[in-house]
Short mmCIF file of C-alpha atoms in Angstrom, two decimals:
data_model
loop_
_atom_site.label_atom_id
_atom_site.label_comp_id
_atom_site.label_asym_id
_atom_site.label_seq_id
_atom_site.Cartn_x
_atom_site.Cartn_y
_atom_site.Cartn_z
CA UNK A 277 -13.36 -6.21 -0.17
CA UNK A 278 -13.56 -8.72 -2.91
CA UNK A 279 -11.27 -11.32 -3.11
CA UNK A 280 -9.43 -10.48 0.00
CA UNK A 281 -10.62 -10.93 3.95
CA UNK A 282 -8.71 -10.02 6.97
CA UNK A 283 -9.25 -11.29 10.36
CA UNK A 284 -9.58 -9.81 12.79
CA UNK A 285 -10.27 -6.22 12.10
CA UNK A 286 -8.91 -5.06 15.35
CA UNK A 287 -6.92 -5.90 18.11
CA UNK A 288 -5.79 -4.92 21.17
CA UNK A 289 -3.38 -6.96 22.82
CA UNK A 290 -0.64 -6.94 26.08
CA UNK A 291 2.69 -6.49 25.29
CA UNK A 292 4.66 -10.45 25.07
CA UNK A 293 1.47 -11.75 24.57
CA UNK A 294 1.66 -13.69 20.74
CA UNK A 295 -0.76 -12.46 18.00
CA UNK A 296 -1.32 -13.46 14.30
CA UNK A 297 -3.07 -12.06 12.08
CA UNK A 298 -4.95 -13.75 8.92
CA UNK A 299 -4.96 -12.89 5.47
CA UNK A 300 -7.37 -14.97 3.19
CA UNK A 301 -8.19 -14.55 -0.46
CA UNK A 302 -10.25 -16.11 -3.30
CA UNK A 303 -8.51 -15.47 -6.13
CA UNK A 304 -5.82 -18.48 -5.96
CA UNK A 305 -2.96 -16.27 -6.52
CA UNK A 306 0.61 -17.29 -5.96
CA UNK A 307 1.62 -13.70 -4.56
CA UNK A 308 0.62 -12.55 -1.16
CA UNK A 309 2.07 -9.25 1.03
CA UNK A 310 2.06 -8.20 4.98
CA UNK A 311 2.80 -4.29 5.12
CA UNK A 312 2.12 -2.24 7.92
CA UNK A 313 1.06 1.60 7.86
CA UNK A 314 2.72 3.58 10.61
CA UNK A 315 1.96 7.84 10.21
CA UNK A 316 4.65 9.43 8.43
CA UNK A 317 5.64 6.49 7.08
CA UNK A 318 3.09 5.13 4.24
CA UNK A 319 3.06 1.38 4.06
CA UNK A 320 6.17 -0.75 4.39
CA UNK A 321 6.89 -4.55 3.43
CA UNK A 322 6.79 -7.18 6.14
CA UNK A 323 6.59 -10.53 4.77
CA UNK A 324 5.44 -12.00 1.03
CA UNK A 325 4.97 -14.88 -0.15
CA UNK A 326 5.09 -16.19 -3.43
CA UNK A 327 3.92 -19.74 -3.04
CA UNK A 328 2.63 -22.26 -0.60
CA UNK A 329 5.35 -22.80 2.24
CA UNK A 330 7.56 -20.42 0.08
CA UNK A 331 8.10 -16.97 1.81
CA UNK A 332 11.03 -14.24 2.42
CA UNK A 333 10.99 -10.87 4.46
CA UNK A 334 10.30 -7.47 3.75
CA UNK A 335 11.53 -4.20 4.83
CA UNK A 336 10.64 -4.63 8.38
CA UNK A 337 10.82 -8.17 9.09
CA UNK A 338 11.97 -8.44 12.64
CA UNK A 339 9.33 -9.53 15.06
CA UNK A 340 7.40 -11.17 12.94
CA UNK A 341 6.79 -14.58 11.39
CA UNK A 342 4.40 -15.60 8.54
CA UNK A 343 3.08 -18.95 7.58
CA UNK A 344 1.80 -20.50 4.10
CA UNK A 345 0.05 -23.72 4.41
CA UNK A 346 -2.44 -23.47 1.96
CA UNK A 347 -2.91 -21.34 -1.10
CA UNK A 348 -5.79 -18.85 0.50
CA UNK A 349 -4.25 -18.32 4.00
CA UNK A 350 -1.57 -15.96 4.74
CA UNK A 351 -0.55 -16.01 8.29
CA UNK A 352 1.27 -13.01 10.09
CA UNK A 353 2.43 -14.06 13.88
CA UNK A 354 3.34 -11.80 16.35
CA UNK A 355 5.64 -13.65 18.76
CA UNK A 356 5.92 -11.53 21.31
CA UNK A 357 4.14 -8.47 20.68
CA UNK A 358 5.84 -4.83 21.54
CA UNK A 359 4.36 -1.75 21.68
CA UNK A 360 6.35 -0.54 18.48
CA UNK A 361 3.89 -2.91 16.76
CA UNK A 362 0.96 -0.85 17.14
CA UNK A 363 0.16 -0.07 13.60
CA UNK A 364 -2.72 -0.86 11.01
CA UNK A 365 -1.48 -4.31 8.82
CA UNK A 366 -2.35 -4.58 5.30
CA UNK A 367 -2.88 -7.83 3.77
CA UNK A 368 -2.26 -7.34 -0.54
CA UNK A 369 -2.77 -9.57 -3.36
CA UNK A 370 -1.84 -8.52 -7.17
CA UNK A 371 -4.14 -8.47 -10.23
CA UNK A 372 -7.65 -8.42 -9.00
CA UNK A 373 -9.39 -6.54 -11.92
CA UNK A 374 -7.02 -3.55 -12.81
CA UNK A 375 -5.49 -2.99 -9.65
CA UNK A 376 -1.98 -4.07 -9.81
CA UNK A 377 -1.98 -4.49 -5.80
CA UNK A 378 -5.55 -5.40 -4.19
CA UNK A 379 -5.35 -4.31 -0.55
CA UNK A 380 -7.32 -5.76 2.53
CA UNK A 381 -9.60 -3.56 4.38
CA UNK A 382 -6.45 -3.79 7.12
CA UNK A 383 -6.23 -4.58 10.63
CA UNK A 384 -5.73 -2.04 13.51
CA UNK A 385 -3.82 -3.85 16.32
CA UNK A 386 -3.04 -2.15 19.40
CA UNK A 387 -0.37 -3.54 21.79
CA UNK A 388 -0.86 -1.84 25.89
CA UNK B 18 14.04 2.83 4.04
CA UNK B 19 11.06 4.84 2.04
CA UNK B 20 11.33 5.37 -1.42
CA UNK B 21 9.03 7.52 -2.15
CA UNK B 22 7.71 11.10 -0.84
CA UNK B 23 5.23 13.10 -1.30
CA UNK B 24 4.87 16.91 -1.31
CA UNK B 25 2.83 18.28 -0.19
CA UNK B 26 1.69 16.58 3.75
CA UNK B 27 -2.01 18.05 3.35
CA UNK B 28 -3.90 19.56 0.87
CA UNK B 29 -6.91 21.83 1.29
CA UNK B 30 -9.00 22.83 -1.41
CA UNK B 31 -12.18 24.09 -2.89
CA UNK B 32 -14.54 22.11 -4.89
CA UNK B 33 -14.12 22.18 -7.83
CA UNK B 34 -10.43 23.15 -8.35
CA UNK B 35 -7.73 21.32 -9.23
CA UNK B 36 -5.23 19.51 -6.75
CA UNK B 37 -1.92 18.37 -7.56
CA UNK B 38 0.91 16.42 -5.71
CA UNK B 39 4.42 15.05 -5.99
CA UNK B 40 6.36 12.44 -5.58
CA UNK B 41 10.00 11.74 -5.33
CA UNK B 42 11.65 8.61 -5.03
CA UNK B 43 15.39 8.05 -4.76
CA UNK B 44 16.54 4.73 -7.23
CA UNK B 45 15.28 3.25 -10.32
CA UNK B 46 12.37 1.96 -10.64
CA UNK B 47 9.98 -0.23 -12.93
CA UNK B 48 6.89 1.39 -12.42
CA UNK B 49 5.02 3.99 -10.14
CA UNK B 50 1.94 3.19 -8.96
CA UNK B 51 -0.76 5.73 -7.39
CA UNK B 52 -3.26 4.84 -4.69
CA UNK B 53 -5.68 6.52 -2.68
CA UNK B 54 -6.40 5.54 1.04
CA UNK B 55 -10.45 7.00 2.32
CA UNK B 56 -9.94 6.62 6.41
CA UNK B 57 -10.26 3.51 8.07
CA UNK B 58 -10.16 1.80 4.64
CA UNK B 59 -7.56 0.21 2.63
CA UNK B 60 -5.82 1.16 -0.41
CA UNK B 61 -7.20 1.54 -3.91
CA UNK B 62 -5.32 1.66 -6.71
CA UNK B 63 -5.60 4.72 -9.13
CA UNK B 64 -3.34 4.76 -12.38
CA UNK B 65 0.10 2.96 -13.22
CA UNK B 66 2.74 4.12 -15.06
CA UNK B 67 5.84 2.59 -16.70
CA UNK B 68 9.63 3.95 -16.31
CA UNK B 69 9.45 4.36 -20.17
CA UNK B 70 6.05 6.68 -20.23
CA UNK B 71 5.81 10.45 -19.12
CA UNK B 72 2.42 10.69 -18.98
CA UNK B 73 -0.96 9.21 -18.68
CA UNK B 74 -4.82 10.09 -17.69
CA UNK B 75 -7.87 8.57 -16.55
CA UNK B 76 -10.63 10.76 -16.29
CA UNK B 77 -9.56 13.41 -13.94
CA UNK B 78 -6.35 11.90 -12.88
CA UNK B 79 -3.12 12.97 -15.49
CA UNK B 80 -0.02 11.18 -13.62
CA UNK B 81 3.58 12.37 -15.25
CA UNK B 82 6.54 10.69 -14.44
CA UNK B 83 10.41 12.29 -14.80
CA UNK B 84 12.51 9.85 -14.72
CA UNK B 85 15.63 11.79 -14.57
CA UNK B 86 14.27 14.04 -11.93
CA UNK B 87 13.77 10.88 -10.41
CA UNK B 88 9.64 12.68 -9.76
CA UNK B 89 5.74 12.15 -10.18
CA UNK B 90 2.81 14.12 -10.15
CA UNK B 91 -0.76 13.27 -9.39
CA UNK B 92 -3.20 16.12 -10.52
CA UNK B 93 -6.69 15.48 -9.90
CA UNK B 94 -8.91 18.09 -12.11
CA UNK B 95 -12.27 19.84 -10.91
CA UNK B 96 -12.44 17.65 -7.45
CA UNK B 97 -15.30 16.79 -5.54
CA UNK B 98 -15.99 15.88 -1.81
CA UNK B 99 -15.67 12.34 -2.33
CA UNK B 100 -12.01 13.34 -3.25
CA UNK B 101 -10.98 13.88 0.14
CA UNK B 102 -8.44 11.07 0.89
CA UNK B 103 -4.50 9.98 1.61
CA UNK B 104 -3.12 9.82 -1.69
CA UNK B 105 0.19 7.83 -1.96
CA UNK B 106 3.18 7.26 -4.26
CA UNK B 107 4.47 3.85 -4.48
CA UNK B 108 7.47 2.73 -6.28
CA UNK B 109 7.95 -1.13 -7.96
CA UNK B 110 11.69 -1.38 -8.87
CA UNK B 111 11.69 -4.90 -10.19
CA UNK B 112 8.34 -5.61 -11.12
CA UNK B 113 7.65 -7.82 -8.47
CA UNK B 114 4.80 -6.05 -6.67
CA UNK B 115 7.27 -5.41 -3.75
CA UNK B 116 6.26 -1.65 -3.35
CA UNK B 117 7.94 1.07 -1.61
CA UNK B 118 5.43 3.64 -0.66
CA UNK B 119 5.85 7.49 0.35
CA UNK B 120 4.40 8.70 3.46
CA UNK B 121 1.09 10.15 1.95
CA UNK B 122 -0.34 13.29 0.47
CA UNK B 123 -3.74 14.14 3.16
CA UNK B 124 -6.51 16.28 0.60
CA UNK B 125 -9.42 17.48 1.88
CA UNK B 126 -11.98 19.53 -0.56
CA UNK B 127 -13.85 21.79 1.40
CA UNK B 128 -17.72 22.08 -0.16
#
C-alpha cells in the first residue's frame, strides 16, 4: 500500500521465542499505531506513537514493546511470544489522501 | 474493551439490493469512522462523520449517526460483487486517531 510497508508479512514463530515486527512509512508523519485483529473482536490498540522516541500503550499493551528511533520505523517486539499472540497486526498512519487512518497490508503471525 | 458493535455478524445478499448495518458504541465520541476490510487485506477507509452531523453520503454509501441512541448505520445502495467485504465501525473519542473498532459486519453479495 502506498505510504505504508510492513515486514514481514507472515510469521510463524515458537512460543518464548522474541519477534518484532516493522512498520515503515513515507509520509513523515508524527503519528504511528500497532493494533491487532483477533475474530470477534475487530482491531484493538497496542502501541502509538506520536513522535520519535515518544510512545504510550494501547488497549492491549501487555507483551509487547515498541521502539521509535527514526521517523519512518515503527518497531513492535514480541518478547516472549505466547500463543494468545497469534493474530494479524496492523501497522496505521493518519492522513494519507482522505483516509483519516491509512492501514498496512498487516502481518499474520502465528506462534506454535 | 470494544466500543463499537455491529449488527448484523454476516450479511448475504443479492446483487443489486441494498445492504445496511449498525453500529453501537457505548461513550461519547468525536467522530465515527467506517472501513471496509476485503480478506487478507487491510483496512480502507469509507466515509467519516462528526458527533455534530446525522448524516452523510458518498456515492452509494449514506452513513447516519444518532448520537443519543448512542448508533450508526452504513447502507450501501444497489451492491455489487466487489462489495463483498468486513465492514467495521470505529469510534475516535478525542480526535486523536486512537480508534475503538466493533467486531465487524461479514457481507457477501451473491451474483
Amino acid at each position: 500500500d502506498a505510504g505504508i510497508t510492513q515486514s514481514p508479512r507472515h510469521k510463524v514463530t515458537e512460543t518464548g521465542t522474541p519477534v518484532t515486527l516493522r512498520c515503515h512509512q513515507t509520509e513523515n508523519h508524527r503519528y504511528m499505531y500497532w493494533y491487532r485483529q483477533d475474530p470477534g473482536h475487530g482491531l484493538r490498540l497496542i502501541h502509538y506513537s506520536y513522535g520519535v522516541k515518544d510512545t504510550d500503550k494501547g488497549e492491549v499493551s501487555d507483551g509487547y514493546s515498541v521502539s521509535r528511533s527514526k521517523t519512518e520505523d515503527f518497531l513492535l517486539t514480541l518478547e516472549s511470544a505466547t500463543s494468545s499472540q497469534t493474530s494479524v497486526y496492523f501497522c496505521a498512519i493518519p492522513g494519507v489522501g482522505n483516509s483519516p487512518l491509512h492501514f498496512g497490508n498487516g502481518t499474520r503471525l502465528t506462534v506454535t | 474493551s470494544q466500543q463499537g458493535e455491529e449488527d448484523p455478524q454476516a450479511l448475504s445478499i443479492q446483487e443489486g439490493e441494498n445492504a445496511t448495518m449498525n453500529c453501537s458504541y457505548k461513550t461519547s465520541i468525536n467522530n465515527l469512522q467506517w472501513y471496509r476490510q476485503n480478506s487478507g487485506r487491510g483496512l480502507v477507509h469509507l466515509i467519516l462523520i462528526r458527533s455534530n452531523e446525522r448524516e452523510k453520503h458518498s456515492g452509494r454509501l449514506r452513513v447516519t449517526l444518532d448520537t443519543s441512541k448512542k448508533s450508526s448505520s452504513l447502507l450501501i445502495t444497489a451492491s455489487r460483487a466487489a462489495d463483498t467485504a468486513s465492514y467495521f465501525c470505529a469510534t475516535d473519542a478525542r480526535n486523536d486517531y486512537k480508534l475503538s473498532f466493533g467486531a465487524g459486519t461479514t457481507v457477501t453479495v451473491r451474483a
